[in-house]
Amino acid sequence: MDIISQLQEQVNTIASLAFNTFGTLQRDAPPVRLSPNYPEPLANSSESATDIAEQPKLMSAALVKAAKQFDALVAALPVSEGGEEAQLKRIAELQAENNAVGQELQKQLEAAEEELKQVQELFNQAADNCLNLKKLD
């Protein structure tokens, strides 16, 4: 897998970890009394307090590890040579090449469409001739 694909995959991993971490923090947060007019909220006793305290630490450690892996991948990117001006020149060259190839493809498409029309006309003529021969019999 190339470096860009690895970076994209790592970004997806970080997003997934962040989503799960925030969701877990939201789910496991202790209830808070919003107003003195409301009764005291009941504590969440589905899991032990130690598991609830450890889970965010483990998830945040995984998030930090994924971020460090992303930083390592970014550091592994090749350094551009020649600076910004050379990059802009290369981009312009690639765009010109892309335009030339696009025009050539457009010409080939038009030629193929014209050939298709001719084949369709010949097919229609052949079909008409076959029908006309059957009528004569």
PDB file of C-alpha atoms in Angstrom:
ATOM      1  CA  MET A   1       0.000   0.000   0.000  1.00  0.00           C
ATOM      2  CA  ASP A   2       1.398   3.419  -0.909  1.00  0.00           C
ATOM      3  CA  ILE A   3       2.033   6.121   1.688  1.00  0.00           C
ATOM      4  CA  ILE A   4      -1.027   8.195   0.753  1.00  0.00           C
ATOM      5  CA  SER A   5      -3.337   5.197   1.163  1.00  0.00           C
ATOM      6  CA  GLN A   6      -1.711   4.461   4.504  1.00  0.00           C
ATOM      7  CA  LEU A   7      -2.299   8.067   5.578  1.00  0.00           C
ATOM      8  CA  GLN A   8      -5.944   7.877   4.527  1.00  0.00           C
ATOM      9  CA  GLU A   9      -6.378   4.604   6.407  1.00  0.00           C
ATOM     10  CA  GLN A  10      -4.745   6.100   9.500  1.00  0.00           C
ATOM     11  CA  VAL A  11      -7.052   9.137   9.365  1.00  0.00           C
ATOM     12  CA  ASN A  12     -10.017   6.767   9.222  1.00  0.00           C
ATOM     13  CA  THR A  13      -8.624   4.869  12.215  1.00  0.00           C
ATOM     14  CA  ILE A  14      -8.179   8.082  14.198  1.00  0.00           C
ATOM     15  CA  ALA A  15     -11.710   9.209  13.344  1.00  0.00           C
ATOM     16  CA  SER A  16     -13.135   5.854  14.402  1.00  0.00           C
ATOM     17  CA  LEU A  17     -11.179   5.850  17.666  1.00  0.00           C
ATOM     18  CA  ALA A  18     -12.218   9.429  18.435  1.00  0.00           C
ATOM     19  CA  PHE A  19     -15.856   8.656  17.694  1.00  0.00           C
ATOM     20  CA  ASN A  20     -15.797   5.582  19.936  1.00  0.00           C
ATOM     21  CA  THR A  21     -13.894   7.387  22.697  1.00  0.00           C
ATOM     22  CA  PHE A  22     -16.309  10.315  22.786  1.00  0.00           C
ATOM     23  CA  GLY A  23     -19.278   7.971  22.678  1.00  0.00           C
ATOM     24  CA  THR A  24     -17.897   5.922  25.556  1.00  0.00           C
ATOM     25  CA  LEU A  25     -17.197   9.025  27.611  1.00  0.00           C
ATOM     26  CA  GLN A  26     -20.718  10.258  26.970  1.00  0.00           C
ATOM     27  CA  ARG A  27     -22.273   6.884  27.756  1.00  0.00           C
ATOM     28  CA  ASP A  28     -20.291   6.297  30.953  1.00  0.00           C
ATOM     29  CA  ALA A  29     -20.388   9.834  32.322  1.00  0.00           C
ATOM     30  CA  PRO A  30     -22.058   9.960  35.722  1.00  0.00           C
ATOM     31  CA  PRO A  31     -25.499  11.573  35.745  1.00  0.00           C
ATOM     32  CA  VAL A  32     -25.645  15.198  36.844  1.00  0.00           C
ATOM     33  CA  ARG A  33     -28.470  16.966  38.595  1.00  0.00           C
ATOM     34  CA  LEU A  34     -29.559  19.835  36.359  1.00  0.00           C
ATOM     35  CA  SER A  35     -31.644  21.763  38.852  1.00  0.00           C
ATOM     36  CA  PRO A  36     -32.642  21.585  42.513  1.00  0.00           C
ATOM     37  CA  ASN A  37     -36.211  21.079  41.262  1.00  0.00           C
ATOM     38  CA  TYR A  38     -35.267  17.674  39.821  1.00  0.00           C
ATOM     39  CA  PRO A  39     -34.684  14.558  41.912  1.00  0.00           C
ATOM     40  CA  GLU A  40     -31.153  13.255  42.390  1.00  0.00           C
ATOM     41  CA  PRO A  41     -30.231  11.091  39.369  1.00  0.00           C
ATOM     42  CA  LEU A  42     -29.580   7.388  39.876  1.00  0.00           C
ATOM     43  CA  ALA A  43     -25.997   6.197  39.490  1.00  0.00           C
ATOM     44  CA  ASN A  44     -25.119   3.911  36.596  1.00  0.00           C
ATOM     45  CA  SER A  45     -24.285   0.571  38.204  1.00  0.00           C
ATOM     46  CA  SER A  46     -24.065  -1.600  35.088  1.00  0.00           C
ATOM     47  CA  GLU A  47     -20.256  -1.778  35.205  1.00  0.00           C
ATOM     48  CA  SER A  48     -17.792  -1.585  38.019  1.00  0.00           C
ATOM     49  CA  ALA A  49     -16.285   1.794  38.790  1.00  0.00           C
ATOM     50  CA  THR A  50     -12.752   0.585  38.020  1.00  0.00           C
ATOM     51  CA  ASP A  51     -13.741  -0.520  34.498  1.00  0.00           C
ATOM     52  CA  ILE A  52     -15.391   2.835  33.849  1.00  0.00           C
ATOM     53  CA  ALA A  53     -12.278   4.658  35.091  1.00  0.00           C
ATOM     54  CA  GLU A  54      -9.848   2.502  33.075  1.00  0.00           C
ATOM     55  CA  GLN A  55     -11.694   2.424  29.769  1.00  0.00           C
ATOM     56  CA  PRO A  56     -11.197   6.119  28.873  1.00  0.00           C
ATOM     57  CA  LYS A  57      -7.490   5.799  29.703  1.00  0.00           C
ATOM     58  CA  LEU A  58      -7.113   2.814  27.388  1.00  0.00           C
ATOM     59  CA  MET A  59      -9.095   4.464  24.610  1.00  0.00           C
ATOM     60  CA  SER A  60      -7.177   7.723  24.865  1.00  0.00           C
ATOM     61  CA  ALA A  61      -3.895   5.772  24.782  1.00  0.00           C
ATOM     62  CA  ALA A  62      -5.048   4.067  21.564  1.00  0.00           C
ATOM     63  CA  LEU A  63      -5.967   7.471  20.127  1.00  0.00           C
ATOM     64  CA  VAL A  64      -2.556   8.918  20.994  1.00  0.00           C
ATOM     65  CA  LYS A  65      -0.825   5.841  19.509  1.00  0.00           C
ATOM     66  CA  ALA A  66      -2.791   6.250  16.268  1.00  0.00           C
ATOM     67  CA  ALA A  67      -1.884   9.952  16.126  1.00  0.00           C
ATOM     68  CA  LYS A  68       1.800   9.088  16.583  1.00  0.00           C
ATOM     69  CA  GLN A  69       1.573   6.527  13.777  1.00  0.00           C
ATOM     70  CA  PHE A  70       0.035   9.224  11.586  1.00  0.00           C
ATOM     71  CA  ASP A  71       2.905  11.583  12.437  1.00  0.00           C
ATOM     72  CA  ALA A  72       5.397   8.841  11.536  1.00  0.00           C
ATOM     73  CA  LEU A  73       3.690   8.339   8.171  1.00  0.00           C
ATOM     74  CA  VAL A  74       3.757  12.088   7.491  1.00  0.00           C
ATOM     75  CA  ALA A  75       7.464  12.147   8.346  1.00  0.00           C
ATOM     76  CA  ALA A  76       8.001   9.318   5.849  1.00  0.00           C
ATOM     77  CA  LEU A  77       6.579  11.371   2.968  1.00  0.00           C
ATOM     78  CA  PRO A  78       9.210  12.228   0.382  1.00  0.00           C
ATOM     79  CA  VAL A  79      10.578  15.740   0.537  1.00  0.00           C
ATOM     80  CA  SER A  80       9.710  17.802  -2.505  1.00  0.00           C
ATOM     81  CA  GLU A  81      12.672  18.895  -4.552  1.00  0.00           C
ATOM     82  CA  GLY A  82      12.993  22.339  -6.045  1.00  0.00           C
ATOM     83  CA  GLY A  83      10.520  24.136  -3.856  1.00  0.00           C
ATOM     84  CA  GLU A  84       7.100  25.536  -4.590  1.00  0.00           C
ATOM     85  CA  GLU A  85       8.012  27.051  -7.954  1.00  0.00           C
ATOM     86  CA  ALA A  86       9.201  23.697  -9.322  1.00  0.00           C
ATOM     87  CA  GLN A  87       6.047  22.019  -8.027  1.00  0.00           C
ATOM     88  CA  LEU A  88       3.848  24.611  -9.737  1.00  0.00           C
ATOM     89  CA  LYS A  89       5.777  24.126 -12.974  1.00  0.00           C
ATOM     90  CA  ARG A  90       5.345  20.340 -12.726  1.00  0.00           C
ATOM     91  CA  ILE A  91       1.623  20.749 -12.032  1.00  0.00           C
ATOM     92  CA  ALA A  92       1.288  22.957 -15.123  1.00  0.00           C
ATOM     93  CA  GLU A  93       3.138  20.343 -17.219  1.00  0.00           C
ATOM     94  CA  LEU A  94       0.892  17.574 -15.934  1.00  0.00           C
ATOM     95  CA  GLN A  95      -2.232  19.637 -16.618  1.00  0.00           C
ATOM     96  CA  ALA A  96      -1.070  20.323 -20.183  1.00  0.00           C
ATOM     97  CA  GLU A  97      -0.374  16.610 -20.683  1.00  0.00           C
ATOM     98  CA  ASN A  98      -3.770  15.762 -19.212  1.00  0.00           C
ATOM     99  CA  ASN A  99      -5.490  18.224 -21.568  1.00  0.00           C
ATOM    100  CA  ALA A 100      -3.683  16.755 -24.595  1.00  0.00           C
ATOM    101  CA  VAL A 101      -4.636  13.211 -23.620  1.00  0.00           C
ATOM    102  CA  GLY A 102      -8.214  14.346 -22.970  1.00  0.00           C
ATOM    103  CA  GLN A 103      -8.450  15.886 -26.435  1.00  0.00           C
ATOM    104  CA  GLU A 104      -7.061  12.715 -28.027  1.00  0.00           C
ATOM    105  CA  LEU A 105      -9.587  10.624 -26.106  1.00  0.00           C
ATOM    106  CA  GLN A 106     -12.378  12.949 -27.226  1.00  0.00           C
ATOM    107  CA  LYS A 107     -11.299  12.513 -30.878  1.00  0.00           C
ATOM    108  CA  GLN A 108     -11.237   8.730 -30.453  1.00  0.00           C
ATOM    109  CA  LEU A 109     -14.686   8.820 -28.831  1.00  0.00           C
ATOM    110  CA  GLU A 110     -16.100  10.860 -31.705  1.00  0.00           C
ATOM    111  CA  ALA A 111     -14.546   8.462 -34.238  1.00  0.00           C
ATOM    112  CA  ALA A 112     -15.970   5.466 -32.369  1.00  0.00           C
ATOM    113  CA  GLU A 113     -19.429   7.067 -32.268  1.00  0.00           C
ATOM    114  CA  GLU A 114     -19.267   7.721 -36.014  1.00  0.00           C
ATOM    115  CA  GLU A 115     -18.205   4.117 -36.639  1.00  0.00           C
ATOM    116  CA  LEU A 116     -21.061   2.908 -34.432  1.00  0.00           C
ATOM    117  CA  LYS A 117     -23.535   4.944 -36.503  1.00  0.00           C
ATOM    118  CA  GLN A 118     -22.180   3.378 -39.697  1.00  0.00           C
ATOM    119  CA  VAL A 119     -22.428  -0.137 -38.256  1.00  0.00           C
ATOM    120  CA  GLN A 120     -25.982   0.532 -37.092  1.00  0.00           C
ATOM    121  CA  GLU A 121     -26.941   1.816 -40.551  1.00  0.00           C
ATOM    122  CA  LEU A 122     -25.409  -1.249 -42.212  1.00  0.00           C
ATOM    123  CA  PHE A 123     -27.188  -3.526 -39.753  1.00  0.00           C
ATOM    124  CA  ASN A 124     -30.505  -1.795 -40.427  1.00  0.00           C
ATOM    125  CA  GLN A 125     -29.960  -2.125 -44.184  1.00  0.00           C
ATOM    126  CA  ALA A 126     -29.090  -5.815 -43.807  1.00  0.00           C
ATOM    127  CA  ALA A 127     -32.169  -6.395 -41.654  1.00  0.00           C
ATOM    128  CA  ASP A 128     -34.365  -4.556 -44.176  1.00  0.00           C
ATOM    129  CA  ASN A 129     -32.885  -6.606 -47.036  1.00  0.00           C
ATOM    130  CA  CYS A 130     -33.575  -9.848 -45.186  1.00  0.00           C
ATOM    131  CA  LEU A 131     -37.169  -8.794 -44.544  1.00  0.00           C
ATOM    132  CA  ASN A 132     -37.615  -7.770 -48.175  1.00  0.00           C
ATOM    133  CA  LEU A 133     -36.274 -11.142 -49.376  1.00  0.00           C
ATOM    134  CA  LYS A 134     -38.751 -12.998 -47.176  1.00  0.00           C
ATOM    135  CA  LYS A 135     -41.622 -10.905 -48.555  1.00  0.00           C
ATOM    136  CA  LEU A 136     -40.695 -11.893 -52.122  1.00  0.00           C
ATOM    137  CA  ASP A 137     -40.988 -15.616 -51.328  1.00  0.00           C
TER     138      ASP A 137
END
